[in-house]
Amino acid sequence: MLRRRALAGLLLAFAALPPRQAGAAVTAATLAAEEGDARLVLTLPAGARWRVTATARPRRLVVETPGSAWRGPQRLPAAGPVRGGRVEGGRLLLDLAVPVTIRRASETGGRLVIDIAPGTAAAFARLADRTLAEGGRPAASLPLVVLDPGHGGRDPGTIGRGGTQEKGIVLAAAQELKRVLEAGGRCRVAMTRSGDRFVPLGQRVEFARRRDAALFVSLHADSAPGARGASVYTLGEGSDALATALARRENLADRAGGLRLPSVPAEVQAILLSLMRAETRAGSARMARLVVEELGEDVPLLPNTHRNAGFVVLKAPEIPSVLVEMGFLSHPLDEAALRRPEHRAKVARALGRAINGWLARADRPEALAAAPG
Ligand SMILES: [Zn+2]
């Protein structure tokens, strides 16, 4: 059986030049047909992180290697159920001719082997937008940033005059931001939704709390009559009518925003909560300042850019949280800008700088303690 692998004339090996600079990288990749399956082999540092996810539309597998740059080939030929591969944004995209399953995925000694076999459409549909396989050293020391693309599924969010749906724009922006952050290698990233799925507000907060997130960033592009430009919100009494109205509308997405605290006596709970909140508030405010600074470099801002509001998704008592309105889909100029991938990439890079800046300071408690507010 193994001998017949030689028949797979599709096997093409691309040995990349050795990287000039030190730094983790994928240095080679091959894709070969084998008994009707496809075998993907990546050469990367032993123990490096990797992950395979699936998307239904387009039907595709996505291979990511967070923390390792891609220095392998930019394209891979068709093999078995795989129509071909290409590298985009540091990830390998495998376009599929038919639904597939992962038969095997494991890494030893810097050789990651992923066997992809034809599967049923029903099984593949269940895999879409999920992680199928992953490995590598858990980067446990890296802080986790939770990105929360607003709305989803039956809740489209704001719909612009040109028909743009907020749920799609914020998901695309969050995915871009995730790529930016993972390429930076300073944090792990998780998303409260990675597809067009309705997630109740309370579950978004719980998602971050269960994972012990260091930072929670919610992304929106809502409507506000006449307003234009990006803005950022932290939890508080509504600082103005616009902020209050935005929060009220967002919170209507569901009413189950309750918080659960560990089972400790009520008085201990109250003390814990107020301590956490003071620190959390300071962390949220610092993040908001960085977001304003970085976004202001690149995109138009709403005057009075940092505002307070009672958004349910900002209510995790122990996790600094901000909600970024990347612009307002109710404004034709913002809508036109947010539809453009290049504009979203610009926003993502600015937010990436803010988040990395925030994390760099969070690593040094003395700097945090010295920070005002
Ligand atoms: Zn929204």
GROMACS .gro file of C-alpha atoms and ligand atoms in nm:
model
  374
    1MET     CA    1   0.000   0.000   0.000
    2LEU     CA    2   0.277   0.233   0.090
    3ARG     CA    3   0.460   0.152  -0.233
    4ARG     CA    4   0.168   0.272  -0.435
    5ARG     CA    5   0.226   0.608  -0.289
    6ALA     CA    6   0.497   0.641  -0.552
    7LEU     CA    7   0.219   0.625  -0.812
    8ALA     CA    8   0.091   0.948  -0.681
    9GLY     CA    9   0.268   1.150  -0.940
   10LEU     CA   10   0.099   1.449  -0.790
   11LEU     CA   11   0.344   1.450  -0.509
   12LEU     CA   12   0.543   1.764  -0.526
   13ALA     CA   13   0.792   1.858  -0.265
   14PHE     CA   14   0.883   2.218  -0.218
   15ALA     CA   15   1.183   2.267   0.000
   16ALA     CA   16   1.192   2.627   0.097
   17LEU     CA   17   1.517   2.808   0.145
   18PRO     CA   18   1.634   2.794   0.501
   19PRO     CA   19   1.500   3.096   0.687
   20ARG     CA   20   1.753   3.373   0.707
   21GLN     CA   21   1.635   3.484   1.043
   22ALA     CA   22   1.578   3.277   1.350
   23GLY     CA   23   1.213   3.237   1.435
   24ALA     CA   24   0.965   2.956   1.416
   25ALA     CA   25   0.848   2.877   1.064
   26VAL     CA   26   0.687   2.620   0.839
   27THR     CA   27   0.972   2.554   0.596
   28ALA     CA   28   0.823   2.293   0.362
   29ALA     CA   29   0.486   2.153   0.262
   30THR     CA   30   0.374   1.869   0.036
   31LEU     CA   31   0.034   1.748  -0.066
   32ALA     CA   32   0.009   1.402  -0.223
   33ALA     CA   33  -0.270   1.170  -0.334
   34GLU     CA   34  -0.272   0.837  -0.162
   35GLU     CA   35  -0.531   0.562  -0.213
   36GLY     CA   36  -0.799   0.819  -0.287
   37ASP     CA   37  -0.701   1.025   0.018
   38ALA     CA   38  -0.472   1.322   0.039
   39ARG     CA   39  -0.173   1.345   0.268
   40LEU     CA   40  -0.048   1.685   0.373
   41VAL     CA   41   0.297   1.697   0.530
   42LEU     CA   42   0.434   2.015   0.686
   43THR     CA   43   0.786   2.066   0.817
   44LEU     CA   44   0.782   2.292   1.122
   45PRO     CA   45   0.959   2.320   1.458
   46ALA     CA   46   0.900   2.014   1.675
   47GLY     CA   47   0.621   2.084   1.919
   48ALA     CA   48   0.503   2.393   1.728
   49ARG     CA   49   0.136   2.479   1.747
   50TRP     CA   50  -0.096   2.384   1.463
   51ARG     CA   51  -0.468   2.365   1.405
   52VAL     CA   52  -0.703   2.241   1.134
   53THR     CA   53  -1.049   2.392   1.096
   54ALA     CA   54  -1.320   2.351   0.831
   55THR     CA   55  -1.547   2.597   0.656
   56ALA     CA   56  -1.862   2.495   0.467
   57ARG     CA   57  -1.886   2.788   0.224
   58PRO     CA   58  -1.650   2.773   0.050
   59ARG     CA   59  -1.587   2.407   0.131
   60ARG     CA   60  -1.240   2.420   0.266
   61LEU     CA   61  -0.993   2.311   0.531
   62VAL     CA   62  -0.781   2.578   0.695
   63VAL     CA   63  -0.444   2.483   0.842
   64GLU     CA   64  -0.300   2.737   1.084
   65THR     CA   65   0.035   2.737   1.260
   66PRO     CA   66   0.008   3.010   1.524
   67GLY     CA   67   0.351   3.134   1.619
   68SER     CA   68   0.521   2.984   1.310
   69ALA     CA   69   0.554   3.198   1.001
   70TRP     CA   70   0.481   3.038   0.665
   71ARG     CA   71   0.797   2.998   0.458
   72GLY     CA   72   0.675   2.698   0.260
   73PRO     CA   73   0.534   2.706  -0.094
   74GLN     CA   74   0.254   2.950  -0.169
   75ARG     CA   75   0.058   2.692  -0.370
   76LEU     CA   76   0.000   2.317  -0.348
   77PRO     CA   77  -0.131   2.096  -0.630
   78ALA     CA   78  -0.456   1.898  -0.631
   79ALA     CA   79  -0.450   1.560  -0.457
   80GLY     CA   80  -0.733   1.316  -0.382
   81PRO     CA   81  -1.031   1.507  -0.242
   82VAL     CA   82  -0.830   1.831  -0.227
   83ARG     CA   83  -0.862   2.058  -0.527
   84GLY     CA   84  -0.552   2.254  -0.437
   85GLY     CA   85  -0.392   2.462  -0.164
   86ARG     CA   86  -0.279   2.820  -0.132
   87VAL     CA   87  -0.137   3.037   0.139
   88GLU     CA   88  -0.329   3.346   0.244
   89GLY     CA   89  -0.267   3.559   0.551
   90GLY     CA   90  -0.013   3.308   0.682
   91ARG     CA   91  -0.265   3.022   0.668
   92LEU     CA   92  -0.288   2.732   0.428
   93LEU     CA   93  -0.629   2.708   0.260
   94LEU     CA   94  -0.719   2.370   0.109
   95ASP     CA   95  -1.011   2.389  -0.133
   96LEU     CA   96  -1.206   2.067  -0.134
   97ALA     CA   97  -1.364   1.887  -0.428
   98VAL     CA   98  -1.585   1.679  -0.196
   99PRO     CA   99  -1.671   1.673   0.176
  100VAL     CA  100  -1.389   1.520   0.380
  101THR     CA  101  -1.293   1.389   0.719
  102ILE     CA  102  -0.955   1.398   0.889
  103ARG     CA  103  -0.831   1.042   0.927
  104ARG     CA  104  -0.515   1.129   1.110
  105ALA     CA  105  -0.333   1.441   1.220
  106SER     CA  106  -0.017   1.423   1.427
  107GLU     CA  107   0.323   1.579   1.456
  108THR     CA  108   0.646   1.405   1.549
  109GLY     CA  109   0.990   1.550   1.533
  110GLY     CA  110   0.880   1.852   1.334
  111ARG     CA  111   0.684   1.653   1.073
  112LEU     CA  112   0.312   1.720   1.080
  113VAL     CA  113   0.111   1.463   0.883
  114ILE     CA  114  -0.255   1.522   0.807
  115ASP     CA  115  -0.450   1.253   0.620
  116ILE     CA  116  -0.763   1.383   0.451
  117ALA     CA  117  -1.023   1.130   0.331
  118PRO     CA  118  -1.351   1.177   0.144
  119GLY     CA  119  -1.645   1.192   0.385
  120THR     CA  120  -2.018   1.249   0.386
  121ALA     CA  121  -2.178   1.589   0.337
  122ALA     CA  122  -2.375   1.551   0.660
  123ALA     CA  123  -2.066   1.477   0.868
  124PHE     CA  124  -1.874   1.762   0.705
  125ALA     CA  125  -2.157   2.006   0.775
  126ARG     CA  126  -2.122   1.922   1.144
  127LEU     CA  127  -1.748   1.996   1.131
  128ALA     CA  128  -1.783   2.337   0.970
  129ASP     CA  129  -1.646   2.627   1.173
  130ARG     CA  130  -1.495   2.391   1.427
  131THR     CA  131  -1.145   2.286   1.511
  132LEU     CA  132  -1.098   1.935   1.370
  133ALA     CA  133  -0.753   1.871   1.507
  134GLU     CA  134  -0.485   2.066   1.684
  135GLY     CA  135  -0.159   2.012   1.858
  136GLY     CA  136   0.165   2.153   1.976
  137ARG     CA  137   0.272   2.287   2.308
  138PRO     CA  138  -0.019   2.456   2.473
  139ALA     CA  139   0.106   2.811   2.483
  140ALA     CA  140  -0.017   2.821   2.839
  141SER     CA  141   0.203   3.112   2.930
  142LEU     CA  142   0.045   3.329   2.661
  143PRO     CA  143  -0.256   3.534   2.772
  144LEU     CA  144  -0.588   3.466   2.602
  145VAL     CA  145  -0.771   3.743   2.417
  146VAL     CA  146  -1.137   3.673   2.344
  147LEU     CA  147  -1.278   3.844   2.037
  148ASP     CA  148  -1.653   3.880   2.026
  149PRO     CA  149  -1.804   3.954   1.685
  150GLY     CA  150  -2.149   4.090   1.767
  151HIS     CA  151  -2.483   3.948   1.652
  152GLY     CA  152  -2.498   3.644   1.417
  153GLY     CA  153  -2.751   3.390   1.295
  154ARG     CA  154  -3.106   3.517   1.323
  155ASP     CA  155  -2.977   3.849   1.458
  156PRO     CA  156  -2.821   4.044   1.165
  157GLY     CA  157  -2.745   4.353   1.376
  158THR     CA  158  -2.766   4.682   1.190
  159ILE     CA  159  -2.838   4.667   0.818
  160GLY     CA  160  -2.689   4.959   0.623
  161ARG     CA  161  -2.870   5.141   0.345
  162GLY     CA  162  -2.658   4.949   0.096
  163GLY     CA  163  -2.778   4.624   0.253
  164THR     CA  164  -2.460   4.550   0.448
  165GLN     CA  165  -2.530   4.333   0.752
  166GLU     CA  166  -2.342   4.412   1.071
  167LYS     CA  167  -2.308   4.043   1.165
  168GLY     CA  168  -2.101   3.970   0.855
  169ILE     CA  169  -1.882   4.279   0.878
  170VAL     CA  170  -1.790   4.224   1.242
  171LEU     CA  171  -1.715   3.855   1.184
  172ALA     CA  172  -1.483   3.937   0.894
  173ALA     CA  173  -1.309   4.204   1.103
  174ALA     CA  174  -1.270   3.968   1.400
  175GLN     CA  175  -1.117   3.698   1.180
  176GLU     CA  176  -0.874   3.950   1.040
  177LEU     CA  177  -0.785   4.071   1.389
  178LYS     CA  178  -0.734   3.711   1.503
  179ARG     CA  179  -0.484   3.658   1.220
  180VAL     CA  180  -0.303   3.980   1.309
  181LEU     CA  181  -0.278   3.883   1.676
  182GLU     CA  182  -0.172   3.524   1.614
  183ALA     CA  183   0.093   3.635   1.369
  184GLY     CA  184   0.224   3.864   1.644
  185GLY     CA  185   0.265   3.561   1.872
  186ARG     CA  186   0.201   3.753   2.195
  187CYS     CA  187  -0.133   3.600   2.282
  188ARG     CA  188  -0.375   3.320   2.215
  189VAL     CA  189  -0.704   3.419   2.056
  190ALA     CA  190  -1.050   3.267   2.087
  191MET     CA  191  -1.371   3.389   1.926
  192THR     CA  192  -1.719   3.372   2.077
  193ARG     CA  193  -1.843   3.277   1.732
  194SER     CA  194  -1.652   3.186   1.418
  195GLY     CA  195  -1.952   3.141   1.190
  196ASP     CA  196  -2.292   3.292   1.124
  197ARG     CA  197  -2.439   3.172   1.451
  198PHE     CA  198  -2.659   3.334   1.713
  199VAL     CA  199  -2.486   3.348   2.052
  200PRO     CA  200  -2.676   3.493   2.349
  201LEU     CA  201  -2.500   3.784   2.520
  202GLY     CA  202  -2.462   3.603   2.852
  203GLN     CA  203  -2.294   3.311   2.680
  204ARG     CA  204  -2.040   3.544   2.524
  205VAL     CA  205  -1.935   3.665   2.868
  206GLU     CA  206  -1.938   3.310   3.007
  207PHE     CA  207  -1.724   3.195   2.714
  208ALA     CA  208  -1.451   3.439   2.818
  209ARG     CA  209  -1.482   3.367   3.189
  210ARG     CA  210  -1.464   2.989   3.150
  211ARG     CA  211  -1.140   3.029   2.956
  212ASP     CA  212  -0.992   3.274   3.202
  213ALA     CA  213  -0.944   3.538   2.934
  214ALA     CA  214  -0.705   3.827   2.994
  215LEU     CA  215  -0.903   4.064   2.773
  216PHE     CA  216  -1.244   4.072   2.603
  217VAL     CA  217  -1.296   4.277   2.287
  218SER     CA  218  -1.642   4.298   2.135
  219LEU     CA  219  -1.671   4.425   1.777
  220HIS     CA  220  -1.973   4.607   1.637
  221ALA     CA  221  -2.080   4.848   1.364
  222ASP     CA  222  -2.422   4.960   1.483
  223SER     CA  223  -2.651   5.243   1.388
  224ALA     CA  224  -2.663   5.591   1.540
  225PRO     CA  225  -2.852   5.862   1.354
  226GLY     CA  226  -2.613   6.110   1.195
  227ALA     CA  227  -2.305   5.971   1.371
  228ARG     CA  228  -1.991   5.866   1.192
  229GLY     CA  229  -1.651   5.724   1.293
  230ALA     CA  230  -1.512   5.461   1.527
  231SER     CA  231  -1.569   5.468   1.902
  232VAL     CA  232  -1.500   5.251   2.206
  233TYR     CA  233  -1.715   5.172   2.509
  234THR     CA  234  -1.639   5.048   2.856
  235LEU     CA  235  -1.885   4.946   3.122
  236GLY     CA  236  -2.046   5.222   3.321
  237GLU     CA  237  -2.348   5.440   3.352
  238GLY     CA  238  -2.434   5.562   3.005
  239SER     CA  239  -2.206   5.864   2.959
  240ASP     CA  240  -2.440   6.017   2.700
  241ALA     CA  241  -2.762   5.950   2.512
  242LEU     CA  242  -2.588   5.785   2.219
  243ALA     CA  243  -2.397   5.539   2.439
  244THR     CA  244  -2.707   5.459   2.641
  245ALA     CA  245  -2.917   5.401   2.331
  246LEU     CA  246  -2.654   5.175   2.175
  247ALA     CA  247  -2.630   4.965   2.491
  248ARG     CA  248  -3.007   4.941   2.526
  249ARG     CA  249  -3.043   4.816   2.171
  250GLU     CA  250  -2.755   4.570   2.198
  251ASN     CA  251  -2.882   4.433   2.526
  252LEU     CA  252  -3.217   4.355   2.368
  253ALA     CA  253  -3.041   4.084   2.168
  254ASP     CA  254  -3.119   3.876   2.475
  255ARG     CA  255  -3.210   3.932   2.832
  256ALA     CA  256  -3.012   3.650   2.990
  257GLY     CA  257  -2.702   3.842   3.086
  258GLY     CA  258  -2.677   3.718   3.444
  259LEU     CA  259  -2.341   3.655   3.606
  260ARG     CA  260  -2.251   3.362   3.822
  261LEU     CA  261  -1.975   3.385   4.079
  262PRO     CA  262  -1.796   3.094   4.244
  263SER     CA  263  -1.982   2.951   4.541
  264VAL     CA  264  -1.834   3.146   4.830
  265PRO     CA  265  -2.021   3.318   5.112
  266ALA     CA  266  -2.213   3.627   5.005
  267GLU     CA  267  -1.994   3.875   5.195
  268VAL     CA  268  -1.675   3.727   5.045
  269GLN     CA  269  -1.841   3.742   4.707
  270ALA     CA  270  -1.919   4.110   4.749
  271ILE     CA  271  -1.560   4.192   4.847
  272LEU     CA  272  -1.416   3.987   4.563
  273LEU     CA  273  -1.649   4.150   4.322
  274SER     CA  274  -1.564   4.505   4.419
  275LEU     CA  275  -1.190   4.432   4.416
  276MET     CA  276  -1.214   4.267   4.079
  277ARG     CA  277  -1.424   4.545   3.945
  278ALA     CA  278  -1.184   4.822   4.045
  279GLU     CA  279  -0.896   4.644   3.876
  280THR     CA  280  -1.109   4.540   3.582
  281ARG     CA  281  -1.232   4.896   3.534
  282ALA     CA  282  -0.876   5.028   3.531
  283GLY     CA  283  -0.773   4.763   3.279
  284SER     CA  284  -1.076   4.834   3.058
  285ALA     CA  285  -1.013   5.209   3.063
  286ARG     CA  286  -0.646   5.160   2.975
  287MET     CA  287  -0.748   4.939   2.683
  288ALA     CA  288  -1.001   5.197   2.566
  289ARG     CA  289  -0.733   5.469   2.568
  290LEU     CA  290  -0.500   5.253   2.359
  291VAL     CA  291  -0.778   5.173   2.112
  292VAL     CA  292  -0.856   5.542   2.067
  293GLU     CA  293  -0.487   5.623   2.021
  294GLU     CA  294  -0.422   5.349   1.767
  295LEU     CA  295  -0.747   5.377   1.573
  296GLY     CA  296  -0.703   5.753   1.561
  297GLU     CA  297  -0.386   5.701   1.359
  298ASP     CA  298  -0.576   5.535   1.078
  299VAL     CA  299  -0.952   5.586   1.072
  300PRO     CA  300  -1.203   5.866   1.140
  301LEU     CA  301  -1.320   5.875   1.502
  302LEU     CA  302  -1.650   5.972   1.656
  303PRO     CA  303  -1.594   6.287   1.866
  304ASN     CA  304  -1.568   6.203   2.235
  305THR     CA  305  -1.445   5.865   2.127
  306HIS     CA  306  -1.433   5.676   2.458
  307ARG     CA  307  -1.775   5.646   2.620
  308ASN     CA  308  -1.936   5.444   2.897
  309ALA     CA  309  -2.245   5.231   2.861
  310GLY     CA  310  -2.415   4.937   3.025
  311PHE     CA  311  -2.351   4.677   2.756
  312VAL     CA  312  -2.424   4.326   2.887
  313VAL     CA  313  -2.121   4.182   2.710
  314LEU     CA  314  -1.891   4.409   2.912
  315LYS     CA  315  -2.010   4.274   3.246
  316ALA     CA  316  -1.751   4.007   3.328
  317PRO     CA  317  -1.636   4.129   3.672
  318GLU     CA  318  -1.279   4.001   3.639
  319ILE     CA  319  -1.201   4.050   3.269
  320PRO     CA  320  -1.111   4.394   3.131
  321SER     CA  321  -1.359   4.441   2.847
  322VAL     CA  322  -1.417   4.693   2.571
  323LEU     CA  323  -1.671   4.720   2.293
  324VAL     CA  324  -1.546   4.876   1.972
  325GLU     CA  325  -1.789   5.033   1.728
  326MET     CA  326  -1.571   5.023   1.417
  327GLY     CA  327  -1.803   5.277   1.259
  328PHE     CA  328  -2.177   5.307   1.207
  329LEU     CA  329  -2.344   5.114   0.928
  330SER     CA  330  -2.621   5.371   0.945
  331HIS     CA  331  -2.379   5.622   0.789
  332PRO     CA  332  -2.321   5.573   0.414
  333LEU     CA  333  -1.950   5.665   0.436
  334ASP     CA  334  -1.887   5.426   0.726
  335GLU     CA  335  -2.086   5.157   0.549
  336ALA     CA  336  -1.884   5.199   0.229
  337ALA     CA  337  -1.557   5.189   0.425
  338LEU     CA  338  -1.647   4.885   0.635
  339ARG     CA  339  -1.745   4.687   0.328
  340ARG     CA  340  -1.387   4.716   0.202
  341PRO     CA  341  -1.150   4.439   0.322
  342GLU     CA  342  -0.858   4.686   0.311
  343HIS     CA  343  -1.038   4.917   0.550
  344ARG     CA  344  -1.120   4.630   0.786
  345ALA     CA  345  -0.757   4.518   0.768
  346LYS     CA  346  -0.651   4.870   0.870
  347VAL     CA  347  -0.891   4.862   1.165
  348ALA     CA  348  -0.765   4.514   1.259
  349ARG     CA  349  -0.401   4.627   1.251
  350ALA     CA  350  -0.480   4.927   1.471
  351LEU     CA  351  -0.672   4.710   1.718
  352GLY     CA  352  -0.388   4.457   1.707
  353ARG     CA  353  -0.139   4.730   1.809
  354ALA     CA  354  -0.370   4.840   2.090
  355ILE     CA  355  -0.415   4.486   2.221
  356ASN     CA  356  -0.043   4.404   2.203
  357GLY     CA  357   0.033   4.735   2.375
  358TRP     CA  358  -0.219   4.653   2.644
  359LEU     CA  359  -0.073   4.304   2.695
  360ALA     CA  360   0.283   4.437   2.714
  361ARG     CA  361   0.187   4.660   3.007
  362ALA     CA  362  -0.028   4.391   3.170
  363ASP     CA  363   0.286   4.176   3.191
  364ARG     CA  364   0.443   4.430   3.424
  365PRO     CA  365   0.227   4.474   3.733
  366GLU     CA  366   0.430   4.773   3.858
  367ALA     CA  367   0.347   4.961   3.539
  368LEU     CA  368  -0.016   4.867   3.581
  369ALA     CA  369  -0.022   4.989   3.939
  370ALA     CA  370   0.133   5.318   3.833
  371ALA     CA  371  -0.121   5.371   3.559
  372PRO     CA  372  -0.383   5.633   3.640
  373GLY     CA  373  -0.749   5.528   3.643
  374ZN      ZN  374  -2.397   4.565   1.713
   0.00000   0.00000   0.00000
